[in-house]
Structures are given as C-alpha cells and as structure tokens.
Short mmCIF file of C-alpha atoms in Angstrom, two decimals:
data_model
loop_
_atom_site.label_atom_id
_atom_site.label_comp_id
_atom_site.label_asym_id
_atom_site.label_seq_id
_atom_site.Cartn_x
_atom_site.Cartn_y
_atom_site.Cartn_z
CA UNK D 211 -2.07 45.04 -1.37
CA UNK D 212 -5.07 44.85 -3.71
CA UNK D 213 -7.45 47.80 -3.86
CA UNK D 214 -11.22 47.39 -3.96
CA UNK D 215 -10.99 48.34 -7.65
CA UNK D 216 -8.74 45.34 -8.26
CA UNK D 217 -11.19 43.05 -6.51
CA UNK D 218 -14.10 44.62 -8.41
CA UNK D 219 -12.34 43.90 -11.72
CA UNK D 220 -11.61 40.30 -10.80
CA UNK D 221 -15.26 39.74 -9.85
CA UNK D 222 -16.38 41.51 -13.04
CA UNK D 223 -14.22 39.22 -15.18
CA UNK D 224 -15.76 36.16 -13.55
CA UNK D 225 -19.26 37.48 -14.27
CA UNK D 226 -18.42 38.43 -17.87
CA UNK D 227 -16.53 35.21 -18.50
CA UNK D 228 -19.48 33.05 -17.49
CA UNK D 229 -17.87 31.58 -14.35
CA UNK D 230 -20.70 33.23 -12.47
CA UNK D 231 -23.70 33.36 -14.82
CA UNK D 232 -26.89 35.32 -13.98
CA UNK D 233 -28.55 34.00 -10.85
CA UNK D 234 -25.30 32.74 -9.28
CA UNK D 235 -24.93 33.21 -5.54
CA UNK D 236 -21.53 34.78 -4.94
CA UNK D 237 -19.20 33.32 -2.27
CA UNK D 238 -19.38 34.88 1.19
CA UNK D 239 -17.35 38.05 1.66
CA UNK D 240 -15.14 36.33 4.24
CA UNK D 241 -14.28 33.57 1.77
CA UNK D 242 -13.46 36.07 -0.98
CA UNK D 243 -11.34 38.10 1.45
CA UNK D 244 -9.44 34.91 2.27
CA UNK D 245 -9.01 34.01 -1.40
CA UNK D 246 -7.75 37.48 -2.39
CA UNK D 247 -5.72 38.05 0.76
CA UNK D 248 -7.47 41.30 1.59
CA UNK D 249 -9.82 42.60 4.24
CA UNK D 250 -13.58 42.01 4.28
CA UNK D 251 -14.02 45.79 4.12
CA UNK D 252 -12.28 45.82 0.72
CA UNK D 253 -14.43 42.96 -0.59
CA UNK D 254 -17.52 44.69 0.73
CA UNK D 255 -16.64 47.89 -1.07
CA UNK D 256 -16.05 46.01 -4.34
CA UNK D 257 -19.42 44.26 -3.96
CA UNK D 258 -21.11 47.57 -3.31
CA UNK D 259 -19.60 49.03 -6.49
CA UNK D 260 -20.89 46.05 -8.50
CA UNK D 261 -24.33 46.45 -6.93
CA UNK D 262 -24.36 50.15 -7.81
CA UNK D 263 -23.62 49.35 -11.43
CA UNK D 264 -26.68 47.08 -11.48
CA UNK D 265 -24.69 43.88 -11.92
CA UNK D 266 -25.36 42.10 -8.63
CA UNK D 267 -28.20 42.25 -6.13
CA UNK D 268 -27.44 42.21 -2.43
CA UNK D 269 -30.01 40.93 -0.03
CA UNK D 270 -29.63 40.90 3.70
CA UNK D 271 -29.27 37.29 4.81
CA UNK D 272 -29.83 35.86 1.28
CA UNK D 273 -26.40 37.08 0.12
CA UNK D 274 -25.30 38.57 -3.20
CA UNK D 275 -26.43 37.24 -6.58
CA UNK D 276 -25.60 38.08 -10.19
CA UNK D 277 -28.76 39.78 -11.51
CA UNK D 278 -31.01 37.73 -13.73
CA UNK D 279 -33.50 39.49 -16.01
CA UNK D 280 -36.25 37.28 -17.40
CA UNK D 281 -37.20 39.67 -20.13
CA UNK D 282 -36.03 42.89 -21.68
CA UNK D 283 -37.86 45.87 -20.30
CA UNK D 284 -37.89 49.18 -22.05
CA UNK D 285 -39.42 52.39 -20.81
CA UNK D 286 -40.68 54.72 -23.48
CA UNK D 287 -41.44 58.32 -23.14
CA UNK D 288 -43.57 59.40 -26.06
CA UNK D 289 -43.21 63.16 -26.30
CA UNK D 290 -45.69 65.53 -27.86
CA UNK D 291 -44.91 65.61 -31.57
CA UNK D 292 -44.32 69.39 -31.35
CA UNK D 293 -41.70 68.90 -28.62
CA UNK D 294 -40.10 65.99 -30.50
CA UNK D 295 -39.65 68.15 -33.61
CA UNK D 296 -38.61 71.37 -31.86
CA UNK D 297 -36.15 69.62 -29.54
CA UNK D 298 -34.12 68.49 -32.53
CA UNK D 299 -34.16 72.02 -33.97
CA UNK D 300 -36.91 71.42 -36.53
CA UNK D 301 -39.77 73.75 -37.44
CA UNK D 302 -43.15 72.48 -36.35
CA UNK D 303 -46.44 73.18 -38.10
CA UNK D 304 -49.97 71.98 -37.33
CA UNK D 305 -52.84 71.68 -39.80
CA UNK D 306 -56.44 70.65 -39.14
CA UNK D 307 -57.70 68.37 -41.92
CA UNK D 308 -61.26 67.63 -40.77
CA UNK D 309 -63.51 67.81 -37.72
CA UNK D 310 -66.77 65.91 -37.86
CA UNK D 311 -69.29 64.20 -35.60
CA UNK D 312 -69.61 60.59 -36.78
CA UNK D 313 -70.58 57.09 -35.86
CA UNK D 314 -67.20 55.40 -35.38
CA UNK D 315 -66.34 52.23 -37.31
CA UNK D 316 -66.68 48.92 -35.46
CA UNK D 317 -62.93 48.67 -34.79
CA UNK D 318 -62.84 52.04 -33.00
CA UNK D 319 -66.01 51.23 -31.06
CA UNK D 320 -64.43 47.97 -29.89
CA UNK D 321 -61.20 49.71 -28.83
CA UNK D 322 -63.11 52.33 -26.85
CA UNK D 323 -65.65 49.87 -25.46
CA UNK D 324 -68.54 51.95 -26.86
CA UNK D 325 -71.87 50.18 -26.56
CA UNK D 326 -74.26 52.98 -27.50
CA UNK D 327 -74.73 54.14 -31.07
CA UNK D 328 -73.95 57.77 -30.32
CA UNK D 329 -71.78 59.90 -32.56
CA UNK D 330 -68.21 60.64 -31.57
CA UNK D 331 -66.02 63.61 -32.44
CA UNK D 332 -63.60 62.65 -35.22
CA UNK D 333 -60.64 65.00 -35.71
CA UNK D 334 -58.00 64.36 -38.37
CA UNK D 335 -54.94 66.57 -38.37
CA UNK D 336 -51.40 66.72 -39.73
CA UNK D 337 -48.15 67.54 -37.95
CA UNK D 338 -45.29 68.82 -40.14
CA UNK D 339 -41.54 68.85 -39.50
CA UNK D 340 -39.63 71.36 -41.61
CA UNK D 341 -42.49 71.56 -44.07
CA UNK D 342 -42.83 67.79 -44.61
CA UNK D 343 -45.72 65.71 -43.19
CA UNK D 344 -44.41 63.87 -40.13
CA UNK D 345 -47.52 62.49 -38.44
CA UNK D 346 -51.22 61.99 -39.14
CA UNK D 347 -53.27 62.28 -35.95
CA UNK D 348 -56.55 60.48 -36.65
CA UNK D 349 -58.49 60.82 -33.41
CA UNK D 350 -61.87 60.00 -31.88
CA UNK D 351 -63.04 61.85 -28.75
CA UNK D 352 -66.12 60.76 -26.79
CA UNK D 353 -68.16 63.91 -26.05
CA UNK D 354 -70.07 62.03 -23.34
CA UNK D 355 -66.80 61.88 -21.40
CA UNK D 356 -65.23 65.17 -22.55
CA UNK D 357 -68.21 67.46 -23.25
CA UNK D 358 -66.10 70.61 -23.49
CA UNK D 359 -64.46 69.29 -26.70
CA UNK D 360 -67.74 70.22 -28.43
CA UNK D 361 -66.74 73.90 -28.27
CA UNK D 362 -63.16 73.47 -29.48
CA UNK D 363 -62.47 73.99 -33.19
CA UNK D 364 -58.96 72.40 -33.13
CA UNK D 365 -57.94 74.89 -35.78
CA UNK D 366 -54.96 76.23 -33.88
CA UNK D 367 -54.28 73.56 -31.27
CA UNK D 368 -53.96 69.83 -31.93
CA UNK D 369 -56.33 67.44 -30.13
CA UNK D 370 -53.27 65.81 -28.54
CA UNK D 371 -52.08 69.04 -26.91
CA UNK D 372 -55.61 70.13 -26.03
CA UNK D 373 -56.43 66.83 -24.33
CA UNK D 374 -53.20 66.79 -22.31
CA UNK D 375 -54.14 70.23 -21.00
CA UNK D 376 -57.83 69.54 -20.48
CA UNK D 377 -58.27 65.98 -19.26
CA UNK D 378 -56.14 63.72 -17.08
CA UNK D 379 -56.15 59.97 -17.75
CA UNK D 380 -55.75 56.95 -15.56
CA UNK D 381 -54.81 54.23 -18.02
CA UNK D 382 -53.60 53.88 -21.58
CA UNK D 383 -53.00 51.14 -24.12
CA UNK D 384 -50.49 51.41 -26.95
CA UNK D 385 -50.07 49.23 -30.01
CA UNK D 386 -46.99 49.72 -32.20
CA UNK D 387 -46.99 48.28 -35.73
CA UNK D 388 -45.39 48.49 -39.12
CA UNK D 389 -47.83 48.68 -42.01
CA UNK D 390 -48.52 49.98 -45.48
CA UNK D 391 -50.60 53.16 -45.36
CA UNK D 392 -54.17 53.35 -46.64
CA UNK D 393 -54.58 55.31 -49.88
CA UNK D 394 -55.80 58.36 -47.93
CA UNK D 395 -52.93 58.15 -45.45
CA UNK D 396 -50.34 57.80 -48.20
CA UNK D 397 -51.76 60.90 -49.89
CA UNK D 398 -51.80 62.96 -46.67
CA UNK D 399 -48.18 61.98 -45.95
CA UNK D 400 -47.12 62.56 -49.56
CA UNK D 401 -45.65 59.05 -49.68
CA UNK D 402 -44.40 57.22 -52.75
CA UNK D 403 -46.47 54.08 -53.26
CA UNK D 404 -45.10 51.05 -51.44
CA UNK D 405 -43.41 53.04 -48.65
CA UNK D 406 -44.26 51.65 -45.20
CA UNK D 407 -45.45 53.59 -42.15
CA UNK D 408 -44.94 53.27 -38.41
CA UNK D 409 -48.31 53.22 -36.64
CA UNK D 410 -49.02 53.93 -32.98
CA UNK D 411 -52.57 53.29 -31.81
CA UNK D 412 -53.44 54.54 -28.37
CA UNK D 413 -56.61 54.36 -26.29
CA UNK D 414 -56.79 56.43 -23.13
CA UNK D 415 -59.18 55.95 -20.23
CA UNK D 416 -60.33 58.15 -17.39
CA UNK D 417 -61.89 56.39 -14.42
CA UNK D 418 -63.07 53.42 -16.50
CA UNK D 419 -64.38 55.36 -19.52
CA UNK D 420 -62.51 55.68 -22.82
CA UNK D 421 -61.70 59.33 -23.41
CA UNK D 422 -60.10 58.98 -26.81
CA UNK D 423 -58.66 56.61 -29.39
CA UNK D 424 -56.00 57.80 -31.80
CA UNK D 425 -54.12 56.37 -34.77
CA UNK D 426 -50.78 58.12 -35.31
CA UNK D 427 -49.22 57.37 -38.69
CA UNK D 428 -45.60 58.27 -39.54
CA UNK D 429 -43.46 57.78 -42.66
CA UNK D 430 -41.13 54.90 -41.78
CA UNK D 431 -38.17 56.75 -43.29
CA UNK D 432 -38.37 59.64 -40.84
CA UNK D 433 -39.68 58.02 -37.66
CA UNK D 434 -38.15 55.77 -35.04
CA UNK D 435 -38.70 55.25 -31.35
CA UNK D 436 -35.54 55.18 -29.27
CA UNK D 437 -35.24 54.16 -25.65
CA UNK D 438 -32.24 53.93 -23.35
CA UNK D 439 -32.47 51.96 -20.14
CA UNK D 440 -29.86 51.97 -17.46
CA UNK D 441 -29.79 49.75 -14.43
CA UNK D 442 -27.87 50.73 -11.37
CA UNK D 443 -25.81 53.78 -12.30
CA UNK D 444 -25.61 52.48 -15.82
CA UNK D 445 -21.86 52.30 -16.26
CA UNK G 50 -76.90 63.03 3.37
CA UNK G 51 -74.39 62.64 0.58
CA UNK G 52 -72.05 59.63 0.62
CA UNK G 53 -68.36 59.87 -0.20
CA UNK G 54 -69.22 58.17 -3.53
CA UNK G 55 -71.56 61.05 -4.36
CA UNK G 56 -68.84 63.57 -3.57
CA UNK G 57 -66.32 61.54 -5.58
CA UNK G 58 -68.64 61.59 -8.61
CA UNK G 59 -69.20 65.35 -8.37
CA UNK G 60 -65.43 65.95 -8.22
CA UNK G 61 -64.90 63.51 -11.10
CA UNK G 62 -67.40 65.37 -13.28
CA UNK G 63 -65.61 68.65 -12.63
CA UNK G 64 -62.30 67.07 -13.66
CA UNK G 65 -63.74 65.40 -16.76
CA UNK G 66 -65.75 68.46 -17.75
CA UNK G 67 -62.69 70.69 -17.74
CA UNK G 68 -63.71 72.86 -14.77
CA UNK G 69 -60.58 71.57 -13.09
CA UNK G 70 -58.06 70.81 -15.85
CA UNK G 71 -54.76 68.99 -15.20
CA UNK G 72 -52.57 70.89 -12.74
CA UNK G 73 -55.50 72.56 -10.95
CA UNK G 74 -55.18 72.90 -7.18
CA UNK G 75 -58.43 71.62 -5.66
CA UNK G 76 -60.23 73.68 -3.00
CA UNK G 77 -59.43 72.88 0.63
CA UNK G 78 -61.34 69.96 2.12
CA UNK G 79 -63.03 72.27 4.63
CA UNK G 80 -64.33 74.48 1.81
CA UNK G 81 -65.63 71.48 -0.14
CA UNK G 82 -67.28 70.09 3.01
CA UNK G 83 -69.01 73.44 3.43
CA UNK G 84 -70.09 73.55 -0.23
CA UNK G 85 -71.50 70.01 -0.20
CA UNK G 86 -72.94 70.19 3.31
CA UNK G 87 -71.04 67.14 4.49
CA UNK G 88 -68.26 66.34 6.91
CA UNK G 89 -64.56 66.79 6.15
CA UNK G 90 -64.16 63.06 6.73
CA UNK G 91 -66.47 62.37 3.78
CA UNK G 92 -64.60 64.79 1.53
CA UNK G 93 -61.31 63.29 2.62
CA UNK G 94 -62.49 59.79 1.73
CA UNK G 95 -63.65 60.96 -1.73
CA UNK G 96 -60.27 62.63 -2.31
CA UNK G 97 -58.48 59.47 -1.27
CA UNK G 98 -60.53 57.42 -3.76
CA UNK G 99 -59.62 59.87 -6.55
CA UNK G 100 -55.97 59.68 -5.57
CA UNK G 101 -56.07 55.88 -5.62
CA UNK G 102 -57.44 55.93 -9.15
CA UNK G 103 -54.46 58.05 -10.22
CA UNK G 104 -56.53 61.15 -10.98
CA UNK G 105 -55.28 63.54 -8.32
CA UNK G 106 -52.04 63.84 -6.37
CA UNK G 107 -52.14 64.69 -2.70
CA UNK G 108 -49.17 66.35 -1.11
CA UNK G 109 -48.86 67.20 2.52
CA UNK G 110 -49.05 70.98 2.88
CA UNK G 111 -49.13 71.60 -0.91
CA UNK G 112 -52.70 70.26 -1.14
CA UNK G 113 -54.37 68.16 -3.83
CA UNK G 114 -53.88 68.70 -7.57
CA UNK G 115 -55.33 67.14 -10.70
CA UNK G 116 -52.46 65.09 -12.17
CA UNK G 117 -50.65 66.56 -15.13
CA UNK G 118 -48.62 64.28 -17.40
CA UNK G 119 -46.19 66.07 -19.69
CA UNK G 120 -45.70 63.12 -21.99
CA UNK G 121 -47.06 59.68 -22.57
CA UNK G 122 -45.00 57.03 -20.91
CA UNK G 123 -45.22 53.41 -21.85
CA UNK G 124 -43.44 50.52 -20.22
CA UNK G 125 -42.62 47.62 -22.48
CA UNK G 126 -41.71 44.18 -21.51
CA UNK G 127 -40.10 42.46 -24.46
CA UNK G 128 -40.40 38.74 -23.79
CA UNK G 129 -38.15 36.06 -25.21
CA UNK G 130 -39.57 35.16 -28.60
CA UNK G 131 -40.01 31.54 -27.46
CA UNK G 132 -42.12 32.66 -24.48
CA UNK G 133 -44.10 35.10 -26.62
CA UNK G 134 -45.05 32.31 -29.05
CA UNK G 135 -45.67 29.58 -26.48
CA UNK G 136 -47.72 31.84 -24.20
CA UNK G 137 -50.28 32.29 -26.95
CA UNK G 138 -50.40 28.54 -27.55
CA UNK G 139 -48.18 28.52 -30.64
CA UNK G 140 -45.48 26.00 -31.51
CA UNK G 141 -41.97 27.44 -31.36
CA UNK G 142 -39.02 26.32 -33.47
CA UNK G 143 -35.46 27.61 -33.63
CA UNK G 144 -33.09 27.33 -36.60
CA UNK G 145 -29.45 28.42 -36.82
CA UNK G 146 -28.76 30.02 -40.22
CA UNK G 147 -25.08 30.95 -39.92
CA UNK G 148 -22.32 31.43 -37.35
CA UNK G 149 -19.19 33.22 -38.50
CA UNK G 150 -16.35 35.36 -37.16
CA UNK G 151 -16.33 38.60 -39.14
CA UNK G 152 -15.31 42.22 -39.20
CA UNK G 153 -18.59 43.99 -38.51
CA UNK G 154 -19.88 46.68 -40.90
CA UNK G 155 -19.32 50.31 -39.91
CA UNK G 156 -22.91 50.73 -38.65
CA UNK G 157 -22.58 47.84 -36.17
CA UNK G 158 -19.14 49.03 -35.06
CA UNK G 159 -20.58 52.48 -34.38
CA UNK G 160 -23.52 51.06 -32.39
CA UNK G 161 -21.19 48.92 -30.28
CA UNK G 162 -18.53 51.60 -29.94
CA UNK G 163 -15.88 49.23 -31.32
CA UNK G 164 -12.62 50.99 -32.01
CA UNK G 165 -10.34 48.05 -32.73
CA UNK G 166 -10.49 46.13 -35.99
CA UNK G 167 -11.00 42.76 -34.34
CA UNK G 168 -13.46 40.22 -35.63
CA UNK G 169 -16.79 39.74 -33.90
CA UNK G 170 -19.02 36.67 -33.69
CA UNK G 171 -21.93 37.01 -36.11
CA UNK G 172 -24.85 34.64 -35.54
CA UNK G 173 -27.94 34.70 -37.76
CA UNK G 174 -30.90 32.58 -36.70
CA UNK G 175 -34.62 32.18 -37.35
CA UNK G 176 -37.47 31.82 -34.88
CA UNK G 177 -40.64 30.13 -36.17
CA UNK G 178 -44.23 30.30 -34.87
CA UNK G 179 -46.41 27.40 -36.00
CA UNK G 180 -44.02 26.63 -38.82
CA UNK G 181 -43.89 30.17 -40.24
CA UNK G 182 -40.85 32.47 -39.85
CA UNK G 183 -41.66 34.96 -37.10
CA UNK G 184 -38.34 36.63 -36.34
CA UNK G 185 -34.84 36.94 -37.79
CA UNK G 186 -32.23 37.33 -35.04
CA UNK G 187 -29.17 38.89 -36.69
CA UNK G 188 -26.69 39.25 -33.86
CA UNK G 189 -23.10 40.36 -33.18
CA UNK G 190 -21.35 39.23 -30.00
CA UNK G 191 -18.00 40.69 -28.90
CA UNK G 192 -15.77 37.77 -27.87
CA UNK G 193 -13.46 40.18 -26.03
CA UNK G 194 -16.33 40.78 -23.62
CA UNK G 195 -17.99 37.35 -23.72
CA UNK G 196 -15.11 34.93 -24.42
CA UNK G 197 -17.14 31.83 -23.61
CA UNK G 198 -19.36 32.41 -26.67
CA UNK G 199 -16.41 31.08 -28.71
CA UNK G 200 -17.25 27.55 -27.56
CA UNK G 201 -21.01 27.74 -28.16
CA UNK G 202 -22.35 26.42 -31.48
CA UNK G 203 -25.82 28.02 -31.14
CA UNK G 204 -27.24 25.00 -32.95
CA UNK G 205 -29.79 24.15 -30.29
CA UNK G 206 -30.08 27.35 -28.25
CA UNK G 207 -30.61 30.84 -29.66
CA UNK G 208 -28.03 33.55 -28.88
CA UNK G 209 -30.81 35.51 -27.16
CA UNK G 210 -31.59 32.74 -24.68
CA UNK G 211 -27.95 31.82 -24.24
CA UNK G 212 -26.93 35.43 -23.48
CA UNK G 213 -29.75 35.94 -20.97
CA UNK G 214 -28.50 32.86 -19.14
CA UNK G 215 -24.78 33.61 -19.46
CA UNK G 216 -24.24 37.34 -19.14
CA UNK G 217 -26.02 40.05 -17.18
CA UNK G 218 -26.26 43.55 -18.62
CA UNK G 219 -26.33 46.99 -17.11
CA UNK G 220 -27.76 49.12 -19.89
CA UNK G 221 -29.59 48.68 -23.16
CA UNK G 222 -30.71 50.80 -26.09
CA UNK G 223 -33.67 49.94 -28.30
CA UNK G 224 -34.66 51.40 -31.64
CA UNK G 225 -38.07 50.48 -33.10
CA UNK G 226 -38.72 51.10 -36.78
CA UNK G 227 -40.90 50.16 -39.71
CA UNK G 228 -39.01 49.29 -42.88
CA UNK G 229 -38.92 47.25 -46.05
CA UNK G 230 -36.76 44.13 -45.60
CA UNK G 231 -33.48 43.63 -47.41
CA UNK G 232 -33.61 40.99 -50.17
CA UNK G 233 -32.00 38.44 -47.84
CA UNK G 234 -34.36 39.23 -44.99
CA UNK G 235 -37.41 38.99 -47.24
CA UNK G 236 -36.24 35.57 -48.43
CA UNK G 237 -35.59 34.29 -44.89
CA UNK G 238 -39.03 35.47 -43.76
CA UNK G 239 -40.70 34.11 -46.91
CA UNK G 240 -42.27 37.52 -47.55
CA UNK G 241 -44.07 38.64 -50.68
CA UNK G 242 -42.22 41.56 -52.24
CA UNK G 243 -43.28 44.94 -50.89
CA UNK G 244 -44.44 43.63 -47.49
CA UNK G 245 -43.02 45.74 -44.63
CA UNK G 246 -41.26 44.51 -41.50
CA UNK G 247 -41.10 45.68 -37.90
CA UNK G 248 -37.48 46.07 -36.81
CA UNK G 249 -36.11 46.17 -33.28
CA UNK G 250 -32.43 47.02 -32.92
CA UNK G 251 -30.92 46.55 -29.50
CA UNK G 252 -27.45 47.15 -28.11
CA UNK G 253 -26.64 45.81 -24.66
CA UNK G 254 -23.80 46.91 -22.41
CA UNK G 255 -22.11 45.37 -19.42
CA UNK G 256 -20.09 47.74 -17.25
CA UNK G 257 -19.40 50.15 -20.11
CA UNK G 258 -18.57 47.58 -22.81
CA UNK G 259 -21.00 46.57 -25.56
CA UNK G 260 -21.80 42.88 -25.18
CA UNK G 261 -23.97 42.49 -28.22
CA UNK G 262 -25.92 44.25 -30.97
CA UNK G 263 -28.93 42.58 -32.54
CA UNK G 264 -31.34 43.33 -35.37
CA UNK G 265 -34.68 41.55 -34.88
CA UNK G 266 -36.84 41.55 -38.01
CA UNK G 267 -40.53 40.54 -37.98
CA UNK G 268 -43.19 40.36 -40.71
CA UNK G 269 -45.41 43.40 -40.07
CA UNK G 270 -48.55 41.31 -40.59
CA UNK G 271 -47.84 39.04 -37.64
CA UNK G 272 -46.04 41.31 -35.18
CA UNK G 273 -47.13 44.13 -32.92
CA UNK G 274 -45.96 45.45 -29.57
CA UNK G 275 -48.72 46.03 -27.05
CA UNK G 276 -48.40 47.83 -23.75
CA UNK G 277 -50.97 48.65 -21.09
CA UNK G 278 -50.19 51.25 -18.47
CA UNK G 279 -52.30 51.89 -15.43
CA UNK G 280 -51.84 54.70 -13.00
CA UNK G 281 -53.20 54.42 -9.51
CA UNK G 282 -55.39 51.32 -9.40
CA UNK G 283 -56.21 51.88 -13.01
CA UNK G 284 -60.00 52.02 -12.82
#
C-alpha cells in the first residue's frame, strides 16, 4: 500500500519533469486515487504537503494548480549599517564629515519634490567597519518637515539612526545602482581609482512630504545585498 | 468647532515635530477630546485617518502608537528582462551564445549544493534592448532535477522564460553586487574598459533541490533597480 509520501513523490516528479508545468490543473483527487490504487484521504494528504511546500495552490471548487509566478519577487530588509556590521562581529565606527544648511542641487530637489528655494540640512557622514570606510551617508533633511533636526549636531549619532528614532515614514523609494564613485567619494572611501561602488538612493516621505533623501555609497568589494525568499514552508 | 481634519493635522505636527517620536503611546481618545474641546467621535476619526496613512498603529486594548520600523524593508519585483524592455517601449532581442554540458566551477557547485561530480547544463545568452546588449544570462541548470531541459535548444527561447514556464520553484536566493566585468563579459556587453556592471546572482530551489543558478550581468549605465514601498494608503 502506498503512503502519502510515495504519492507526494510521484506528483513531485511529474511537476519537476515538466509533465505538469506551472499553471497546470491537477487531476481530481478521486481520479488520482483510482490511478494509484489508494484512498482519497492519502491523495489529499499528499496534495496538502505539496501545497505547504509552496508548489501547488488549492482553491475550493477551482481545484489544485501548479503555482505559476509571473516575475521573481524578492523582499529586502535593509538593516541599519551599525547592526549590519555588528551582527557579523565587526567593529562599527561613525564619523561626521560635514553638516551644513544649503540649497540642494536640482537632482535632489526633484527627488524630494521641493518647489521652494529654501535651504535644506545637508549631513555627510562615514560609517566604518573594522576601521575601513564601509558606507558614505550623504543626506538631505527638510527642516520644514523635521524642524527638530535643527538642534541636532549629528556628531555622535548618524542621521539614519536619529531619523528612525525621531520620525516615522509612510512611503519610501529605493534605487540600486552600480557606478564609479565621484572623486570626493573615492577619497572618502579610500578607494583605488577605477574601483566601482554600490549605490543606494532612498527618498522617504511622511504624509505626502519628503522627509529626507540619502545617497549611500559602498565599496563594491565589501558590499552586497542578499535576500532569501521562501514560499510555503520553503523546503 | 474643530473638524477631524484639524485634529488630524495637530496630531500629525506633533509626530513630525518629534513630540511623539516612533513608538510613543498616544494619549487616550477621551483625554484628547478634552484637550481639543471636541467629541471623542471626532478624535476617533482623526486617529483612523492617521492609521490609514500608515503613521500610527491601533491595537484593541493596547491603544494607539506611532509606528516604529526597525529596518527599511523594500519589496522588489524582478520582471522578465523581455517584459522590462518592452514595457518601456524598447525593442527586445534574444541571442543564444553557447549551450554546453560541463562540470561547474567550485563556486557554482557550492551555490547549488551539488555534491556529485555530474555535468550540468550551462547556457550563456544575451538579451538586447534596442540593439544594445542589456543583460548577460549565464545559467546552470541541473538535468537531474529538470531532465526535460536536455531536449531544449534555447535557440529561440531564453532559459529564464523557459524555466518560468516549465518548472515552479519554492525558494530563491538573490545577491546584488556592483563589480567590474570579466574580460569575456565586457566583450559580450560591448563595454569600454573600466566600466562597472550590476550583477544579480540567483539560485532557485524546488523542494530542497537546486534547479538553477544564474549570473545576470548588466552595464551599470543602463541598469538600475527601483522599488516603491507604501505603508497604509501611502499618502
């Protein structure tokens, strides 16, 4: 007598082997029970196991289908740079490079949707891992939206950590790119000429107003984003 | 008499201004109604509007708190390269470069968790946007897991599209990096020396077995990943 595990493996082989490609409607449980000479309960349990592993989708009335994903989704969690470094046992250090009130360049104004000509707080800082520069945080903060930033020196806390503590946000946009650093960025990161960087640009909004825009620049040799996605129970 | 919009704006200013930083428990509705000289119904409606915009979280009994995000999450949807190009009005072209059965290098074997010394299908192809190389797809497919790939030439359909149609997957790992291309990659992409690339490496599993590992290489000048995340209704 075949166990539900046996049935599960047979069905799995058909899915893997392309007999039942993504989107295929599987035969009715009664038909499979007849084919395999087992009970419907056994087939049902095998189907449930496949559904739990994220391989088939069961819908009442519509039956069971092999899952079909139209695109590859990936969920990123971008940790605070301090946490990222400390969690892998590294020593973190923060250094404020400059803090000025400036008219932002056109690109930043466009990203933040700034229409007025008011000055914006510009804070440039460096995050080190084990003594080596790991990230430039080049950030603009709109004091019209976050007035209390006016009183913060950012000498001992990074704008990133301070903002997470001080201001919630309701939407964010990220752009991820590979690039060559500007001369100033290459110098700050202590990079040999010609070495590329991984750039994350992020704009964050609170109730329709841009709070902040940041350009995070990392040496390509020491930075990568990793994401693991599991569907079903991920076996 | 103050409207719920007035109350909402007062609460919003307190959140933005740092009086109520992330994690703060808001005063009880009755207390706010007393402070603002309005009804509890009005306060309740203002709170609901803030909750809908993703700014506060309301929990039965525990009360209402300003949301606190520990890290920045970003959800990516990585479209098929054909869709990505065609959706922005570009002309897509696919070209098979090579299709061989090979022993994979140690790095690929480690990514796929291959223990045996069997040969693996290695398919290298190019995706063009408006006549210019846009992506190298350098892919390994385990024929022990996907035997039907043995009969596919990949001359008219890319491995990426073919796999999405043929085989579901239950987990995936992505690595995103900036790098300089290898000599061969630079030649395939027609890149001037010294130009960086954006690399996506992806391993895909089906029920515990690695189906495929791919290295996608893009000219940094023409590739970026963009993601927009909205919490609540995202205003």
